[in-house]
């Protein structure tokens, strides 16, 4: 049985990997993306990133990991860097890193994001998705969720700060040292992140299946601006359905990013990125 948000909060680091994955598989952000991701899917890339940082002599690298979803692959990257005796300072970002559990009655709770968008319903301890599945469409589930969403909106108008807060990442990140969580949209340049990082990783986000060329160029430009300067590294990767990785590691030289290593067939947006100028 899928955990409710309250159960997820209570279990914390003691929950099993299967329970954690099942919980995140039901959480769908307002932009339509899910919070679930698969651990250990980029281990060879993480090892290569660590090797490049070692060769550059960056013993305490500042690392930015964007669109981290549940954050399990951020932990993988952190482990890879620590295994090479590096002391990384990692900033992990995502559009949805924290939610609020709102009580609508004695046995009815709703997990919402910071805009009040419903993410999960808790009806008498039963976790229900806030989005409509194909199998439930014929049962009128959409009407039920629509009614609940309106009820939540009215409740939040009267009680905007009511409810328990819950971090929507793997609990193993909650207490990890040398790691900071920031809610951020890579589609918008964040001045607080500019010029701060030795390594920026963008995994499964800069994809043509998700975004048009203009949006991809804007996001890549933002990521480029977050690098400290010469020698800064940007990793762009996509994991396909067969679990194979296809990405490119770029290094900042002069005012442009140049490929220094490819994984699989390389990033599908490699041409777009090398055309950028800082």
Coordinates of N, CA, C and O in Angstrom, one line a residue, residues 38-147:
X38 N 15.1 6.7 -10.5 CA 15.7 5.4 -10.2 C 17.1 5.6 -9.7 O 17.9 6.3 -10.4
X39 N 17.4 5.0 -8.6 CA 18.7 5.1 -8.0 C 19.7 4.3 -8.9 O 19.3 3.4 -9.6
X40 N 21.0 4.6 -8.8 CA 22.1 3.9 -9.4 C 22.0 3.8 -10.9 O 22.6 3.0 -11.6
X41 N 21.4 4.8 -11.6 CA 21.2 4.8 -13.0 C 22.3 5.6 -13.7 O 22.4 5.5 -15.0
X42 N 23.2 6.3 -13.0 CA 24.2 7.0 -13.7 C 25.6 6.8 -13.0 O 26.4 7.7 -13.0
X43 N 25.8 5.6 -12.5 CA 27.0 5.4 -11.7 C 28.3 5.6 -12.5 O 29.3 6.1 -12.0
X44 N 28.3 5.1 -13.7 CA 29.5 5.3 -14.6 C 29.8 6.8 -14.9 O 30.9 7.2 -14.9
X45 N 28.7 7.5 -15.0 CA 28.9 9.0 -15.3 C 29.4 9.7 -14.0 O 30.3 10.5 -14.0
X46 N 28.8 9.3 -12.9 CA 29.2 9.9 -11.6 C 30.7 9.7 -11.3 O 31.4 10.5 -10.9
X47 N 31.2 8.4 -11.6 CA 32.6 8.1 -11.5 C 33.5 9.0 -12.4 O 34.5 9.4 -12.0
X48 N 33.0 9.2 -13.6 CA 33.8 10.0 -14.5 C 33.8 11.5 -14.1 O 34.9 12.1 -14.2
X49 N 32.7 12.0 -13.5 CA 32.7 13.3 -13.0 C 33.7 13.5 -11.9 O 34.4 14.5 -11.8
X50 N 33.7 12.5 -11.0 CA 34.6 12.6 -9.9 C 36.1 12.6 -10.4 O 36.9 13.3 -9.9
X51 N 36.4 11.8 -11.4 CA 37.7 11.7 -12.0 C 38.2 13.0 -12.6 O 39.3 13.4 -12.4
X52 N 37.3 13.7 -13.3 CA 37.6 15.0 -13.9 C 37.9 16.0 -12.8 O 38.8 16.8 -12.9
X53 N 37.1 16.0 -11.7 CA 37.4 16.9 -10.6 C 38.7 16.7 -9.9 O 39.4 17.6 -9.5
X54 N 39.0 15.4 -9.8 CA 40.3 15.0 -9.2 C 41.4 15.5 -10.0 O 42.4 16.1 -9.5
X55 N 41.3 15.3 -11.3 CA 42.4 15.7 -12.3 C 42.6 17.3 -12.3 O 43.7 17.8 -12.4
X56 N 41.5 18.0 -12.0 CA 41.5 19.4 -12.0 C 42.0 20.0 -10.6 O 42.2 21.2 -10.5
X57 N 42.2 19.0 -9.7 CA 42.7 19.4 -8.3 C 41.6 20.2 -7.5 O 42.0 20.9 -6.6
X58 N 40.3 19.9 -7.8 CA 39.3 20.6 -7.1 C 38.9 19.7 -5.9 O 37.9 18.9 -6.0
X59 N 39.6 19.8 -4.8 CA 39.4 18.9 -3.6 C 38.1 19.2 -2.9 O 37.5 18.3 -2.3
X60 N 37.6 20.4 -3.0 CA 36.3 20.8 -2.3 C 35.4 21.4 -3.4 O 35.1 22.6 -3.3
X61 N 35.0 20.6 -4.3 CA 34.2 21.2 -5.4 C 32.8 21.7 -5.0 O 32.1 21.1 -4.2
X62 N 32.4 22.8 -5.6 CA 31.0 23.3 -5.5 C 30.2 22.7 -6.6 O 30.5 22.9 -7.8
X63 N 29.2 22.0 -6.3 CA 28.4 21.2 -7.2 C 26.9 21.6 -7.2 O 26.3 21.8 -6.2
X64 N 26.4 21.8 -8.4 CA 24.9 22.1 -8.6 C 24.3 20.9 -9.3 O 24.7 20.6 -10.4
X65 N 23.3 20.3 -8.7 CA 22.5 19.2 -9.3 C 21.1 19.7 -9.5 O 20.4 20.0 -8.5
X66 N 20.6 19.9 -10.8 CA 19.3 20.5 -11.0 C 18.3 19.5 -11.3 O 18.6 18.4 -11.8
X67 N 17.0 19.9 -11.1 CA 15.9 19.0 -11.4 C 16.1 17.6 -10.8 O 16.0 16.6 -11.5
X68 N 16.3 17.5 -9.5 CA 16.7 16.3 -8.8 C 15.6 15.3 -8.5 O 15.8 14.2 -8.1
X69 N 14.4 15.8 -8.7 CA 13.2 14.9 -8.4 C 13.3 14.4 -7.0 O 13.3 15.2 -6.1
X70 N 13.3 13.1 -6.7 CA 13.3 12.6 -5.4 C 14.7 12.7 -4.7 O 14.8 12.5 -3.5
X71 N 15.7 13.0 -5.5 CA 17.1 13.2 -4.9 C 17.9 12.0 -4.8 O 19.0 12.1 -4.3
X72 N 17.4 10.8 -5.2 CA 18.2 9.6 -5.0 C 19.5 9.6 -5.8 O 20.5 9.1 -5.4
X73 N 19.4 10.2 -7.0 CA 20.7 10.2 -7.8 C 21.6 11.3 -7.3 O 22.8 11.2 -7.6
X74 N 21.1 12.3 -6.6 CA 22.0 13.2 -6.0 C 22.9 12.5 -4.9 O 24.1 12.8 -4.8
X75 N 22.3 11.6 -4.2 CA 23.0 10.8 -3.2 C 24.1 9.9 -3.9 O 25.2 9.8 -3.4
X76 N 23.7 9.4 -5.1 CA 24.7 8.6 -5.8 C 25.9 9.4 -6.2 O 27.0 9.0 -6.1
X77 N 25.6 10.6 -6.7 CA 26.7 11.5 -7.1 C 27.6 11.9 -5.9 O 28.8 11.9 -5.9
X78 N 26.9 12.2 -4.8 CA 27.7 12.5 -3.5 C 28.6 11.4 -3.1 O 29.7 11.6 -2.7
X79 N 28.0 10.1 -3.2 CA 28.8 9.0 -2.8 C 30.0 8.8 -3.7 O 31.1 8.5 -3.2
X80 N 29.8 9.0 -5.0 CA 30.9 8.9 -6.0 C 32.1 9.9 -5.7 O 33.2 9.6 -5.8
X81 N 31.7 11.1 -5.3 CA 32.7 12.2 -5.1 C 33.4 11.9 -3.8 O 34.6 12.0 -3.7
X82 N 32.7 11.5 -2.7 CA 33.3 11.1 -1.5 C 34.2 9.9 -1.6 O 35.3 9.9 -0.9
X83 N 33.9 9.0 -2.5 CA 34.8 7.8 -2.7 C 36.1 8.2 -3.2 O 37.1 7.4 -3.1
X84 N 36.2 9.3 -3.9 CA 37.5 9.8 -4.4 C 38.2 10.8 -3.5 O 39.0 11.6 -3.9
X85 N 37.7 10.8 -2.2 CA 38.3 11.7 -1.2 C 38.1 13.1 -1.4 O 38.9 14.0 -1.0
X86 N 37.0 13.5 -2.2 CA 36.6 14.8 -2.4 C 35.7 15.3 -1.3 O 35.1 14.4 -0.7
X87 N 35.6 16.6 -1.1 CA 34.7 17.1 0.0 C 33.7 18.1 -0.7 O 33.9 19.3 -0.6
X88 N 32.7 17.5 -1.4 CA 31.8 18.4 -2.2 C 30.9 19.2 -1.3 O 30.4 18.7 -0.3
X89 N 30.5 20.4 -1.8 CA 29.5 21.2 -1.3 C 28.4 21.2 -2.4 O 28.6 21.8 -3.4
X90 N 27.3 20.5 -2.1 CA 26.3 20.3 -3.2 C 25.0 21.1 -2.9 O 24.5 21.1 -1.8
X91 N 24.6 21.7 -4.0 CA 23.3 22.4 -4.0 C 22.4 21.6 -4.9 O 22.7 21.4 -6.1
X92 N 21.3 21.0 -4.4 CA 20.3 20.3 -5.2 C 19.0 21.1 -5.3 O 18.5 21.6 -4.4
X93 N 18.6 21.2 -6.6 CA 17.4 22.0 -6.9 C 16.3 21.3 -7.6 O 16.6 20.3 -8.3
X94 N 15.1 21.7 -7.4 CA 13.9 21.1 -8.1 C 12.8 22.1 -7.9 O 12.8 22.9 -7.0
X95 N 11.8 22.0 -8.8 CA 10.6 22.9 -8.7 C 9.8 22.5 -7.5 O 9.0 23.4 -7.0
X96 N 9.9 21.3 -7.1 CA 9.0 20.8 -6.0 C 9.9 20.0 -5.0 O 10.2 18.9 -5.1
X97 N 10.2 20.7 -3.9 CA 11.1 20.1 -2.8 C 10.4 20.0 -1.5 O 10.8 19.3 -0.6
X98 N 9.2 20.7 -1.4 CA 8.5 20.7 -0.1 C 7.0 20.8 -0.3 O 6.6 21.5 -1.3
X99 N 6.3 20.2 0.5 CA 4.8 20.2 0.5 C 4.3 20.5 1.8 O 5.0 20.6 2.8
X100 N 3.0 20.7 1.9 CA 2.2 21.0 3.1 C 1.1 20.0 3.2 O 0.3 19.8 2.3
X101 N 0.9 19.4 4.4 CA -0.2 18.5 4.6 C -1.3 19.3 5.3 O -1.2 19.8 6.4
X102 N -2.4 19.5 4.5 CA -3.6 20.3 5.0 C -4.7 19.3 5.5 O -5.0 18.4 4.7
X103 N -5.2 19.6 6.6 CA -6.3 18.8 7.2 C -7.6 19.4 6.8 O -7.9 20.6 7.1
X104 N -8.5 18.6 6.1 CA -9.9 19.1 5.8 C -10.9 18.5 6.7 O -12.1 18.9 6.6
X105 N -10.5 17.6 7.6 CA -11.5 17.0 8.5 C -10.7 15.9 9.3 O -9.5 15.7 9.2
X106 N -11.4 15.2 10.2 CA -10.8 14.3 11.1 C -10.0 13.2 10.4 O -9.0 12.8 10.8
X107 N -10.5 12.7 9.2 CA -9.8 11.6 8.5 C -9.5 12.0 7.1 O -9.3 11.1 6.2
X108 N -9.5 13.3 6.8 CA -9.2 13.7 5.4 C -8.1 14.7 5.4 O -8.2 15.8 6.0
X109 N -7.0 14.4 4.7 CA -5.9 15.3 4.5 C -5.5 15.4 3.1 O -5.7 14.5 2.3
X110 N -4.8 16.5 2.7 CA -4.3 16.7 1.4 C -2.9 17.2 1.4 O -2.6 18.2 2.2
X111 N -2.0 16.6 0.6 CA -0.7 17.2 0.4 C -0.7 18.1 -0.8 O -1.2 17.8 -1.8
X112 N -0.3 19.4 -0.5 CA -0.3 20.4 -1.6 C 1.1 21.0 -1.7 O 2.0 20.9 -0.8
X113 N 1.4 21.6 -2.9 CA 2.7 22.3 -3.1 C 2.6 23.7 -2.5 O 1.5 24.1 -2.0
X114 N 3.6 24.5 -2.8 CA 3.6 25.9 -2.2 C 2.6 26.8 -2.9 O 2.5 28.0 -2.5
X115 N 2.0 26.4 -4.0 CA 0.9 27.2 -4.6 C -0.5 26.7 -4.2 O -1.5 27.3 -4.7
X116 N -0.6 25.6 -3.4 CA -1.8 25.1 -3.1 C -2.3 24.0 -4.0 O -3.4 23.5 -3.9
X117 N -1.5 23.6 -5.0 CA -1.9 22.6 -6.0 C -1.8 21.2 -5.3 O -0.8 20.8 -4.7
X118 N -2.9 20.5 -5.3 CA -3.0 19.1 -4.6 C -2.0 18.1 -5.3 O -1.9 18.1 -6.5
X119 N -1.3 17.4 -4.4 CA -0.4 16.4 -4.9 C -0.8 15.0 -4.5 O -0.5 14.0 -5.2
X120 N -1.5 14.9 -3.4 CA -2.0 13.5 -2.9 C -3.1 13.7 -1.9 O -3.1 14.7 -1.1
X121 N -4.1 12.9 -2.0 CA -5.2 12.9 -1.0 C -5.1 11.7 0.0 O -4.6 10.6 -0.4
X122 N -5.3 12.0 1.2 CA -5.3 11.0 2.3 C -6.7 10.9 2.8 O -7.1 11.7 3.6
X123 N -7.4 9.8 2.4 CA -8.8 9.6 2.9 C -8.8 8.4 3.8 O -8.5 7.2 3.4
X124 N -8.9 8.6 5.1 CA -9.0 7.6 6.1 C -7.7 6.7 6.1 O -7.8 5.5 6.2
X125 N -6.6 7.4 5.8 CA -5.3 6.6 5.8 C -5.0 6.0 4.5 O -3.9 5.3 4.4
X126 N -5.8 6.2 3.5 CA -5.6 5.6 2.2 C -5.1 6.7 1.3 O -5.7 7.7 1.1
X127 N -3.9 6.4 0.6 CA -3.3 7.4 -0.2 C -3.9 7.3 -1.6 O -3.9 6.3 -2.3
X128 N -4.4 8.5 -2.1 CA -5.0 8.5 -3.4 C -4.3 9.6 -4.2 O -4.0 10.7 -3.7
X129 N -4.0 9.4 -5.5 CA -3.3 10.4 -6.3 C -4.2 11.6 -6.6 O -5.4 11.4 -6.7
X130 N -3.7 12.7 -6.8 CA -4.4 13.9 -7.1 C -4.7 14.1 -8.6 O -5.3 15.1 -9.0
X131 N -4.2 13.2 -9.4 CA -4.3 13.2 -10.8 C -5.1 12.0 -11.2 O -5.2 11.0 -10.6
X132 N -5.8 12.1 -12.4 CA -6.7 11.1 -12.9 C -6.0 10.1 -13.7 O -5.3 10.4 -14.7
X133 N -6.1 8.8 -13.4 CA -5.6 7.7 -14.2 C -6.6 7.4 -15.2 O -7.8 7.6 -15.1
X134 N -6.1 6.7 -16.3 CA -7.1 6.3 -17.4 C -8.1 5.3 -16.8 O -9.3 5.4 -17.2
X135 N -7.6 4.4 -16.0 CA -8.5 3.4 -15.4 C -9.6 4.0 -14.5 O -10.7 3.4 -14.3
X136 N -9.3 5.2 -13.9 CA -10.3 5.7 -13.0 C -11.2 6.8 -13.7 O -12.1 7.3 -13.1
X137 N -10.9 7.1 -14.9 CA -11.7 8.2 -15.6 C -13.1 7.8 -15.7 O -14.0 8.6 -15.5
X138 N -13.4 6.5 -16.0 CA -14.8 6.1 -16.2 C -15.5 6.0 -14.9 O -16.8 6.0 -14.9
X139 N -14.8 6.0 -13.8 CA -15.5 6.0 -12.5 C -15.8 7.3 -11.9 O -16.2 7.5 -10.8
X140 N -15.5 8.4 -12.7 CA -15.8 9.7 -12.2 C -14.8 10.3 -11.2 O -15.0 11.2 -10.5
X141 N -13.5 9.7 -11.2 CA -12.5 10.1 -10.3 C -12.1 11.6 -10.5 O -11.8 12.3 -9.6
X142 N -12.2 12.0 -11.8 CA -11.8 13.4 -12.1 C -12.8 14.4 -11.4 O -12.3 15.4 -10.9
X143 N -14.1 14.0 -11.3 CA -15.0 14.9 -10.7 C -14.7 15.0 -9.2 O -14.9 16.0 -8.5
X144 N -14.4 13.8 -8.6 CA -14.0 13.8 -7.2 C -12.8 14.6 -6.9 O -12.8 15.5 -5.9
X145 N -11.8 14.5 -7.6 CA -10.5 15.2 -7.4 C -10.8 16.7 -7.6 O -10.2 17.6 -7.0
X146 N -11.6 17.1 -8.6 CA -11.9 18.5 -8.9 C -12.6 19.1 -7.7 O -12.3 20.2 -7.3
X147 N -13.6 18.4 -7.1 CA -14.3 18.8 -5.9 C -13.4 19.0 -4.8 O -13.4 20.0 -4.1

